[in-house]
Amino acid sequence: METHDKSTYQEFKVDLIQSTILDTDVLDNLISKCILTLDDREEIDSLSDQSNRNQKLLEILMQRPYNTFFVFVEAIKNSDQKCHSSLVERMEAKVLDKDLILQKAQLTDETTVINDAVKLIKWYKTIVHEINIDKTGILDKLFTQDVIDREVHEKLSSVKMVPQEQNRRLLGTLVRKDISSAFPIFLEVLREDSCYKDYAEKIEETHVTQNDLELLSIGNRIRERKRNGMSDLMVDQIEKWKIESKIYVETRATDHVLASINSNNCVSVIGPAGSGKTAIARNVALQMERLGYTILTVSDAKEVKDLYKSDRKTLYVVDDMCGNFTASQSRIEEWKKSMNDIKGILENGNCKLILTCRLQVFQDKGFTNLEIFKTCVCNLRSHSLSLSSEEKKKLTAEYFKEHAVEAFARLSEYEFLPFLCKLYYVQRNNPEFNVQFFLDDPFSFYQKELRSMYNDCAEGKYKYCALLLLVIFNNKLKENHLTGKDPKVEKIIEAIKDVCVIDENIKGRKLKSQLEILTGTFVTYDEGIYKTIHDKLFDFLAVYFGTQEELISILIMYAEPRFVRERFSVTKDIENEFHVIPLSDDNLQMYIQRVFEDMVSSRDVNHNIEENVNLKNIKLRTMLRELMRDLNNQEIIDLLETASTSFLNVMFVMRETDINDEVENRFREYQSFSIILPDDLVQQYIDRWFGDLTKSNSTKAHFKDNRLLKSVTFRIALNSFMRQINHERIGSIIRTGSKDFLDTMFVKTEHDIKDSAKEQYECFGIVIPERILQPYIDRWFHDLTRYSWDTFFDDFVLEKYTSMYFNTAKIWFRGLINFEENRLLMNIPFRDAVRTTMRQLTTEKITSLINTAEDIFLHTMFVLTEDDIIDNAKKTYKQFGIIIPDDLLQQYIEQYFNRLTNTNWMVALMNKNRAFQNDKGRTALRSYMKQLTKEKIASLIQNAGHIFFKTMFVMTEEDIKDNAKNRYECFGIVIPDDLIKQYVQRWFDQMTNERRFGDAFYRSRLIFNVSFRCTLRNCMRQLPTEKIALIIQTSKNDVFNQMFVMTEDDIKDNAENQYECFGIVVSVDLLQQYIHKWLKCLTYTSDLEKCIDENRLFKNSAFRTALCNYMRQLDKETIASLISDAGEDVLNKMFVMTDEDIIDSAENQHKCFGIVIPDHLLQHYFDIWLKRLTKTSGIEKCIDENRPLKNDTFRTALCDHMRQLNTEKIAHLIRNAKNDFLNKMFVMSEDDIKDNTEKRYECFGIVIPANLIKAYIERWLKRLTKTDELQKSIDQNRPQKNALFRNAFQTYMEQSNAETIANLIWIGSTDFLNTMFVMTTDEIKDNFETRYTCVGIEIPQDVLHQYIEKWVEGLTVTSDLEKFIDKNRPLKTAKFRIALCNYLKQLNQKKIASLILEVDGNYLNKMFVMTEDDINENAVNLYERFGIVIPDEMLQQYIERWFLHLFDRPQTKSFLDGNRLLMNATFCTAFRNFIKQLNREQIAYFIQKGSKDFINTMFVMTEDDIKDDGANRYEWFGIVIPDDLLLLQQYIERWFKSVTEANSVKVYMNANRLLTNATFRTALHTYMSLLDTDEIESLIRTGSSDFLNTMFVLMENDIVSEHAYYRFESFGIVIPDDMLQQYIERWMDCMKKTNSVMEFVGVNRSSMSNILQTELEPYMTEVNSEK
């Protein structure tokens, strides 16, 4: 968008946000103009209040890359905003450009489907406002013709919905449906009504331009975007890589990975063990090093963050990520926690990451959330990347030399051939190595080698023992294990010596010497660690030693815990049978004992359990439970003394019923196992547990995970323990406890401990004695200053639009530097004490803090004046502050500036810095920047961080703005003339590595400066050929597309896109290189059309000609490679059958080009395309976009190809294809394939063989259990339309045993549970209009209880309880409802208590009742037909929990109205009693923390203000404010603050119940009359415009007596004479922003006053003169 356009929006933004209604007619207009999408409307409508909706609309319009302002003005003019005519006139005067044409091109017939949707969108406003779909029966007709389904029909038929909203929702449904079928039916329905016949004709004749399509495309693209230094060791490693690279054989996989890492920030190289993953990654890394990248080998996310430098080109290499055998869940979790950080680093533009990972690890479900590592995956097992026969010959020739031919013949069948080549290479010079043995059977060779080693001599046996020790330490044997005196290692060596029958007294050093001999053949040594030369060799050694009968016990007893979890298997059918050690029955008891011991010592017990696949085995689970159950008292005591904190926290329970055999949450696997804690050991447990708690860095999680806390007995004991802690121990805890413990577990009074708090830890607390308060503050303040980025990194939310660092980049501090988390800060005396401590800091202490405190403290805790400290600030940290003395301000600025230059969060931190929110601070910082020397500026240009460099340099002082939106724009360092060239060079180098080049270019501060632009152009013109070649080779796609041109004429001086004002001319001798690289990048793009449209060279005919010639000259091998490597979009859009399929002047540019598929590669294309098709989630789109499919020959050949698929191939497709393929590409017979159907995918199909129907049903059913859109999935399923399939499905279900159905219940999603189960087969209707009702699974009587149990569990977590209940099919039958009621009746008190504690407010409101009589079998609402009766003894608990939900609800009245229990007199009485018993501290808490609506509606002055027969439910209850002036004052302060923020003071005051009470009104009068001048000044400055109008008066007489018409007129704040000018200035400012000046002036209480009119006269004169 042009700068003018954006700034014009900013000029009117406040008026538009606060004073208009933009979310009805205006949106309709903009949608009809194709400016907004229907998704935009949904996002806007989802916001809760008008101002937010307005703001969101403006944000969307300002984000469009074209001038939307004039269209927006027209939309307002054509809407119902007539009352804002003056605003519209002012806006209209600002319109300069009314041209919105993006392209001038005609459409082709191939865009018919899109055209239909656009036609409806262009008629959107007219249809919404002029057609009545209800009265004319249009809605019913569309329903009968299956254009809309029953659910949509029922929603749109709702009497609550106005006609316009009905139409909007209907159009949304039509556009998102299959528009090709819905559009003609909709028009036909319109034609049937004489009133709307003309509409139908006009809609159909609507001309759709390329402009319309481009506008919608832009909107959709933006929507889509909204939704996605080296150590010595590293140097050594790189050198080793270089040596190894001399014999490296490059393959197509190497080329593919290299191209991928050049085009992507992150590439995952995956494959089976030994397939060459690591070698490829290292070779590619070395090639990237030649392109200027620093190679860093890292093992975890922390290293990536620690080693990150924004201005350095870095390639991180991660080998064997997340485990080399099975996936390490702890490492996955570590990466997951750091995902935002990793994304930020990689999106910087200078950093890339390449990782290797074993296939089975990468496919682990834990990788699902590590999405960045799945953006570009190179699978070495894939057809296109696995070693070709030719490559295997080259490989064996390079490594085996004279034995190459034999090696190829014997070893080429192994997919781990690269590993075998390496094994041979390291062994080849060993005089004892027999090449024939190796070639005959590589692993038999090693078996013989190990046996010979053991039997040869003493030295050979020592080597054998050394390798066994390496296996015991899980391939990570540290040198100090062998040279030190670790008793554990000595014990292991002693055991090895015994089992290997060695009489001599061997030591670790002896074994070390043997490993040194084996280095190079069996092992490697790196940084003090011995490992095997390859992981595949370790796999072999582990199995070899593990299958020796005499050694397995040693491995079970002594091997590393991870080895024990991963390498043993109790089952024989495990996939990795060649990598695991089978466990016999004789070894199970020893194994389970070892597993238990590992759990006891584990820092993460759940991780320990989850990673052990054997614990999925019922037999082993039972053995482990029995082991725990049989522990005696002494063994439990030993555990209490020695077990890890994690074990202590999660493995003890009070009762047998706390053990859960079936746990769905994988983070709670430990709940399947437990040790019952004897009553007489509770105290001992608490002693130990509490000691661990004081050291915990996650106190909340510690409480949340503790299973004993579910027991009332335990909670009472723990509370008692904490109350009895003496002062001396409290002092010790303050000195030594963790920061988190100090924050969360100390309170000021007993009243701060809440029995029924939402958070478990809040039910407990240590009351801090008065005399220990200051030591606590001192310790807490010290922690505050040390709170660093390392601690903080996971505690922020990063919000971005197009750039991580610019414009909308914001950081919100979660509980900023441990303020919000501190419980004591809820206490006023404590807050006062903290403020006093800060005020009393000496100059020396403040100096020390400036120099040593962490960045967060420096940014947020220093202020310049007392006024910068706000008593009632929403952010707690703003209620405190350290005032910087004048003589230390310069020192503060220097320290702040130095830190600023290298932080990645500069923009956000500048916005948050409190010192620079003050004019004095900003002036001082500007002055400091002006005084920087030329040498200092030169150093900053060279060395400053990436973000500082982009944002803080300017060309002139005029580029620095006083009141810029982004605070960094208020400052700037002017670049001296003789340093401009240096700056430009660095700037250009950084830009060529930007991932989002266009956005980054546009957001540069300097790009609008003429002098800078000239220098930049000259820099580009003077680039040498070598530099341009390097940029072509290494640049990102964006740079590649947007910065290269064919001639100087392609560079436009005043282009709308700033980057088009510049360009690098591609010389003729580099054109071929450019095309080659561009085509390679194109191969991997996911949006080919966008990539082509954004390429500037495409606008040049010479380039297009060169590209066409290049494509025609591609050889068959290259085409085959392109087919194999191409992504879905390229495969569909860049290949054609003949030259005639290439259209020279096609509207879509990609159709002007094409690669003709040679005849002999057609089958190869089918194979690859079909494979891609199985993985896509958009079959229809994929088929519709495929260019070859428009060719008859191709379609015929494809049909033949599908018919010829053998049973094995079809079975493979059934097993592995995605849902969409499974639903749409399989059919029951050839008759189900239609030749001329509108849906192109229905022209093809794979007939399911009779012997695979059962396999298909099983697979489809399994997929159905996981889908969130079950009805849609069933509707789209082609086989399900065939009666034979439906019969087969029902037969399959009827033949399924109870166990199968029970499993479906267990694994099924809540939608599956609701939709697919029935009570009897009579409920299955074969020809019913809703297709899912044509199928169903009858619930056997013996699993009905399990179904109900699972369904009720789903009910507790649903976000829409009523909808969830209404969707359930079994609930329609009385039998099921009876069973459900019986189940709910039988819930024990523990379960009911758990539900009360855990469910949300909606569940509490709708599902609980007082008596059976409150359940109505004939109720209209299904949920009222059942309910959970609250036991009498739990009523208090329910009320306490429910009240906690009530007090923070933004809509108190509706929440009360939704509660079923409030219809019961007993409950109402109990609730009133509860309210009456609230003590002073609790009332104070609710005043402070309650929602605004709660404050207004739930407090009263006397019992008389509570009305038993009130019309509104909330009037039946009330919290009486005690006769306590301090509490009343607290209420008035909190309530009055809400009044000052209200957009409608009149409405807010009218809703307040206390204002009906004379005592309260008097107190409020008194409060307002006592406001001092500072407070009044603050209210004038910060109050809402309505508060300004309604609550300020000029004299006491303006305050009406008790009988005022409006409540607010009985109150008022008299404006002091010396503040009248300030009031008028603020009032005038508000008036300028309003849409109706007359209305604004009219509501002002003093507008008719002569005094005000006299004072206003000069201002009005000034305003008129400005006009």
mmCIF file with all atom_site columns, C-alpha atoms in Angstrom, residues 1396-1494:
data_model
loop_
_atom_site.group_PDB
_atom_site.id
_atom_site.type_symbol
_atom_site.label_atom_id
_atom_site.label_alt_id
_atom_site.label_comp_id
_atom_site.label_asym_id
_atom_site.label_entity_id
_atom_site.label_seq_id
_atom_site.pdbx_PDB_ins_code
_atom_site.Cartn_x
_atom_site.Cartn_y
_atom_site.Cartn_z
_atom_site.occupancy
_atom_site.B_iso_or_equiv
_atom_site.pdbx_formal_charge
_atom_site.auth_seq_id
_atom_site.auth_comp_id
_atom_site.auth_asym_id
_atom_site.auth_atom_id
_atom_site.pdbx_PDB_model_num
ATOM 1  C CA . ILE A 1 1396 ? -16.737 -30.009 40.861 1.00 0.00 ? 1396 ILE A CA 1
ATOM 2  C CA . LEU A 1 1397 ? -13.072 -29.213 41.190 1.00 0.00 ? 1397 LEU A CA 1
ATOM 3  C CA . GLU A 1 1398 ? -12.034 -29.674 37.527 1.00 0.00 ? 1398 GLU A CA 1
ATOM 4  C CA . VAL A 1 1399 ? -14.885 -28.844 35.125 1.00 0.00 ? 1399 VAL A CA 1
ATOM 5  C CA . ASP A 1 1400 ? -15.578 -25.406 33.661 1.00 0.00 ? 1400 ASP A CA 1
ATOM 6  C CA . GLY A 1 1401 ? -18.334 -23.012 34.620 1.00 0.00 ? 1401 GLY A CA 1
ATOM 7  C CA . ASN A 1 1402 ? -20.695 -24.073 31.839 1.00 0.00 ? 1402 ASN A CA 1
ATOM 8  C CA . TYR A 1 1403 ? -20.615 -27.694 33.040 1.00 0.00 ? 1403 TYR A CA 1
ATOM 9  C CA . LEU A 1 1404 ? -21.165 -26.579 36.626 1.00 0.00 ? 1404 LEU A CA 1
ATOM 10 C CA . ASN A 1 1405 ? -24.169 -24.565 35.498 1.00 0.00 ? 1405 ASN A CA 1
ATOM 11 C CA . LYS A 1 1406 ? -25.817 -27.136 33.261 1.00 0.00 ? 1406 LYS A CA 1
ATOM 12 C CA . MET A 1 1407 ? -25.025 -30.589 34.664 1.00 0.00 ? 1407 MET A CA 1
ATOM 13 C CA . PHE A 1 1408 ? -25.588 -30.348 38.410 1.00 0.00 ? 1408 PHE A CA 1
ATOM 14 C CA . VAL A 1 1409 ? -28.965 -30.432 40.156 1.00 0.00 ? 1409 VAL A CA 1
ATOM 15 C CA . MET A 1 1410 ? -30.174 -30.505 43.749 1.00 0.00 ? 1410 MET A CA 1
ATOM 16 C CA . THR A 1 1411 ? -32.626 -33.379 43.565 1.00 0.00 ? 1411 THR A CA 1
ATOM 17 C CA . GLU A 1 1412 ? -33.932 -36.038 41.185 1.00 0.00 ? 1412 GLU A CA 1
ATOM 18 C CA . ASP A 1 1413 ? -37.051 -33.901 40.789 1.00 0.00 ? 1413 ASP A CA 1
ATOM 19 C CA . ASP A 1 1414 ? -34.946 -31.256 39.001 1.00 0.00 ? 1414 ASP A CA 1
ATOM 20 C CA . ILE A 1 1415 ? -34.377 -33.729 36.140 1.00 0.00 ? 1415 ILE A CA 1
ATOM 21 C CA . ASN A 1 1416 ? -37.161 -33.520 33.536 1.00 0.00 ? 1416 ASN A CA 1
ATOM 22 C CA . GLU A 1 1417 ? -37.422 -36.381 31.031 1.00 0.00 ? 1417 GLU A CA 1
ATOM 23 C CA . ASN A 1 1418 ? -39.691 -34.250 28.825 1.00 0.00 ? 1418 ASN A CA 1
ATOM 24 C CA . ALA A 1 1419 ? -37.604 -31.095 28.842 1.00 0.00 ? 1419 ALA A CA 1
ATOM 25 C CA . VAL A 1 1420 ? -37.015 -29.315 25.535 1.00 0.00 ? 1420 VAL A CA 1
ATOM 26 C CA . ASN A 1 1421 ? -33.314 -29.011 26.248 1.00 0.00 ? 1421 ASN A CA 1
ATOM 27 C CA . LEU A 1 1422 ? -31.726 -32.472 26.181 1.00 0.00 ? 1422 LEU A CA 1
ATOM 28 C CA . TYR A 1 1423 ? -29.280 -31.641 28.962 1.00 0.00 ? 1423 TYR A CA 1
ATOM 29 C CA . GLU A 1 1424 ? -32.201 -31.030 31.331 1.00 0.00 ? 1424 GLU A CA 1
ATOM 30 C CA . ARG A 1 1425 ? -33.232 -34.694 30.966 1.00 0.00 ? 1425 ARG A CA 1
ATOM 31 C CA . PHE A 1 1426 ? -30.324 -35.854 33.114 1.00 0.00 ? 1426 PHE A CA 1
ATOM 32 C CA . GLY A 1 1427 ? -28.069 -34.417 35.791 1.00 0.00 ? 1427 GLY A CA 1
ATOM 33 C CA . ILE A 1 1428 ? -25.736 -35.092 38.689 1.00 0.00 ? 1428 ILE A CA 1
ATOM 34 C CA . VAL A 1 1429 ? -27.352 -34.704 42.086 1.00 0.00 ? 1429 VAL A CA 1
ATOM 35 C CA . ILE A 1 1430 ? -25.057 -32.878 44.475 1.00 0.00 ? 1430 ILE A CA 1
ATOM 36 C CA . PRO A 1 1431 ? -24.691 -34.760 47.792 1.00 0.00 ? 1431 PRO A CA 1
ATOM 37 C CA . ASP A 1 1432 ? -25.632 -32.581 50.758 1.00 0.00 ? 1432 ASP A CA 1
ATOM 38 C CA . GLU A 1 1433 ? -22.106 -32.682 52.163 1.00 0.00 ? 1433 GLU A CA 1
ATOM 39 C CA . MET A 1 1434 ? -20.691 -31.360 48.864 1.00 0.00 ? 1434 MET A CA 1
ATOM 40 C CA . LEU A 1 1435 ? -23.070 -28.479 48.393 1.00 0.00 ? 1435 LEU A CA 1
ATOM 41 C CA . GLN A 1 1436 ? -20.691 -26.064 50.076 1.00 0.00 ? 1436 GLN A CA 1
ATOM 42 C CA . GLN A 1 1437 ? -17.822 -27.253 47.901 1.00 0.00 ? 1437 GLN A CA 1
ATOM 43 C CA . TYR A 1 1438 ? -19.945 -26.778 44.767 1.00 0.00 ? 1438 TYR A CA 1
ATOM 44 C CA . ILE A 1 1439 ? -20.971 -23.271 45.768 1.00 0.00 ? 1439 ILE A CA 1
ATOM 45 C CA . GLU A 1 1440 ? -17.388 -22.271 46.517 1.00 0.00 ? 1440 GLU A CA 1
ATOM 46 C CA . ARG A 1 1441 ? -16.170 -23.544 43.156 1.00 0.00 ? 1441 ARG A CA 1
ATOM 47 C CA . TRP A 1 1442 ? -19.078 -22.129 41.204 1.00 0.00 ? 1442 TRP A CA 1
ATOM 48 C CA . PHE A 1 1443 ? -18.675 -18.763 42.875 1.00 0.00 ? 1443 PHE A CA 1
ATOM 49 C CA . LEU A 1 1444 ? -15.050 -18.619 41.711 1.00 0.00 ? 1444 LEU A CA 1
ATOM 50 C CA . HIS A 1 1445 ? -16.311 -18.938 38.145 1.00 0.00 ? 1445 HIS A CA 1
ATOM 51 C CA . LEU A 1 1446 ? -19.025 -16.366 38.780 1.00 0.00 ? 1446 LEU A CA 1
ATOM 52 C CA . PHE A 1 1447 ? -16.845 -13.592 40.129 1.00 0.00 ? 1447 PHE A CA 1
ATOM 53 C CA . ASP A 1 1448 ? -14.533 -13.298 37.128 1.00 0.00 ? 1448 ASP A CA 1
ATOM 54 C CA . ARG A 1 1449 ? -17.191 -13.724 34.433 1.00 0.00 ? 1449 ARG A CA 1
ATOM 55 C CA . PRO A 1 1450 ? -17.515 -10.651 32.182 1.00 0.00 ? 1450 PRO A CA 1
ATOM 56 C CA . GLN A 1 1451 ? -21.286 -11.304 31.956 1.00 0.00 ? 1451 GLN A CA 1
ATOM 57 C CA . THR A 1 1452 ? -22.452 -12.038 35.477 1.00 0.00 ? 1452 THR A CA 1
ATOM 58 C CA . LYS A 1 1453 ? -26.165 -11.845 34.747 1.00 0.00 ? 1453 LYS A CA 1
ATOM 59 C CA . SER A 1 1454 ? -26.203 -14.397 31.908 1.00 0.00 ? 1454 SER A CA 1
ATOM 60 C CA . PHE A 1 1455 ? -24.004 -16.770 33.930 1.00 0.00 ? 1455 PHE A CA 1
ATOM 61 C CA . LEU A 1 1456 ? -26.486 -16.667 36.810 1.00 0.00 ? 1456 LEU A CA 1
ATOM 62 C CA . ASP A 1 1457 ? -29.424 -17.138 34.456 1.00 0.00 ? 1457 ASP A CA 1
ATOM 63 C CA . GLY A 1 1458 ? -27.820 -20.299 33.015 1.00 0.00 ? 1458 GLY A CA 1
ATOM 64 C CA . ASN A 1 1459 ? -27.571 -22.145 36.344 1.00 0.00 ? 1459 ASN A CA 1
ATOM 65 C CA . ARG A 1 1460 ? -30.068 -25.000 36.826 1.00 0.00 ? 1460 ARG A CA 1
ATOM 66 C CA . LEU A 1 1461 ? -29.695 -25.102 40.592 1.00 0.00 ? 1461 LEU A CA 1
ATOM 67 C CA . LEU A 1 1462 ? -30.929 -21.563 41.025 1.00 0.00 ? 1462 LEU A CA 1
ATOM 68 C CA . MET A 1 1463 ? -34.422 -22.871 40.241 1.00 0.00 ? 1463 MET A CA 1
ATOM 69 C CA . ASN A 1 1464 ? -34.191 -24.792 43.517 1.00 0.00 ? 1464 ASN A CA 1
ATOM 70 C CA . ALA A 1 1465 ? -35.135 -22.939 46.709 1.00 0.00 ? 1465 ALA A CA 1
ATOM 71 C CA . THR A 1 1466 ? -32.757 -24.989 48.890 1.00 0.00 ? 1466 THR A CA 1
ATOM 72 C CA . PHE A 1 1467 ? -29.810 -24.059 46.691 1.00 0.00 ? 1467 PHE A CA 1
ATOM 73 C CA . CYS A 1 1468 ? -30.781 -20.397 46.640 1.00 0.00 ? 1468 CYS A CA 1
ATOM 74 C CA . THR A 1 1469 ? -30.898 -20.412 50.444 1.00 0.00 ? 1469 THR A CA 1
ATOM 75 C CA . ALA A 1 1470 ? -27.518 -22.153 50.663 1.00 0.00 ? 1470 ALA A CA 1
ATOM 76 C CA . PHE A 1 1471 ? -25.987 -19.676 48.211 1.00 0.00 ? 1471 PHE A CA 1
ATOM 77 C CA . ARG A 1 1472 ? -27.331 -16.722 50.214 1.00 0.00 ? 1472 ARG A CA 1
ATOM 78 C CA . ASN A 1 1473 ? -25.854 -18.222 53.378 1.00 0.00 ? 1473 ASN A CA 1
ATOM 79 C CA . PHE A 1 1474 ? -22.514 -18.686 51.628 1.00 0.00 ? 1474 PHE A CA 1
ATOM 80 C CA . ILE A 1 1475 ? -22.492 -15.036 50.599 1.00 0.00 ? 1475 ILE A CA 1
ATOM 81 C CA . LYS A 1 1476 ? -23.441 -13.929 54.115 1.00 0.00 ? 1476 LYS A CA 1
ATOM 82 C CA . GLN A 1 1477 ? -20.522 -15.860 55.603 1.00 0.00 ? 1477 GLN A CA 1
ATOM 83 C CA . LEU A 1 1478 ? -17.885 -14.232 53.403 1.00 0.00 ? 1478 LEU A CA 1
ATOM 84 C CA . ASN A 1 1479 ? -15.354 -12.560 55.700 1.00 0.00 ? 1479 ASN A CA 1
ATOM 85 C CA . ARG A 1 1480 ? -13.849 -9.129  55.279 1.00 0.00 ? 1480 ARG A CA 1
ATOM 86 C CA . GLU A 1 1481 ? -10.670 -10.365 53.562 1.00 0.00 ? 1481 GLU A CA 1
ATOM 87 C CA . GLN A 1 1482 ? -12.641 -12.433 51.057 1.00 0.00 ? 1482 GLN A CA 1
ATOM 88 C CA . ILE A 1 1483 ? -14.907 -9.519  50.218 1.00 0.00 ? 1483 ILE A CA 1
ATOM 89 C CA . ALA A 1 1484 ? -11.832 -7.313  49.777 1.00 0.00 ? 1484 ALA A CA 1
ATOM 90 C CA . TYR A 1 1485 ? -10.366 -9.893  47.398 1.00 0.00 ? 1485 TYR A CA 1
ATOM 91 C CA . PHE A 1 1486 ? -13.538 -10.059 45.285 1.00 0.00 ? 1486 PHE A CA 1
ATOM 92 C CA . ILE A 1 1487 ? -13.698 -6.280  45.135 1.00 0.00 ? 1487 ILE A CA 1
ATOM 93 C CA . GLN A 1 1488 ? -10.144 -6.166  43.885 1.00 0.00 ? 1488 GLN A CA 1
ATOM 94 C CA . LYS A 1 1489 ? -10.284 -9.095  41.431 1.00 0.00 ? 1489 LYS A CA 1
ATOM 95 C CA . GLY A 1 1490 ? -13.943 -9.387  40.378 1.00 0.00 ? 1490 GLY A CA 1
ATOM 96 C CA . SER A 1 1491 ? -15.040 -8.534  36.855 1.00 0.00 ? 1491 SER A CA 1
ATOM 97 C CA . LYS A 1 1492 ? -16.577 -5.105  36.199 1.00 0.00 ? 1492 LYS A CA 1
ATOM 98 C CA . ASP A 1 1493 ? -20.000 -6.676  35.742 1.00 0.00 ? 1493 ASP A CA 1
ATOM 99 C CA . PHE A 1 1494 ? -19.633 -8.628  39.008 1.00 0.00 ? 1494 PHE A CA 1
#
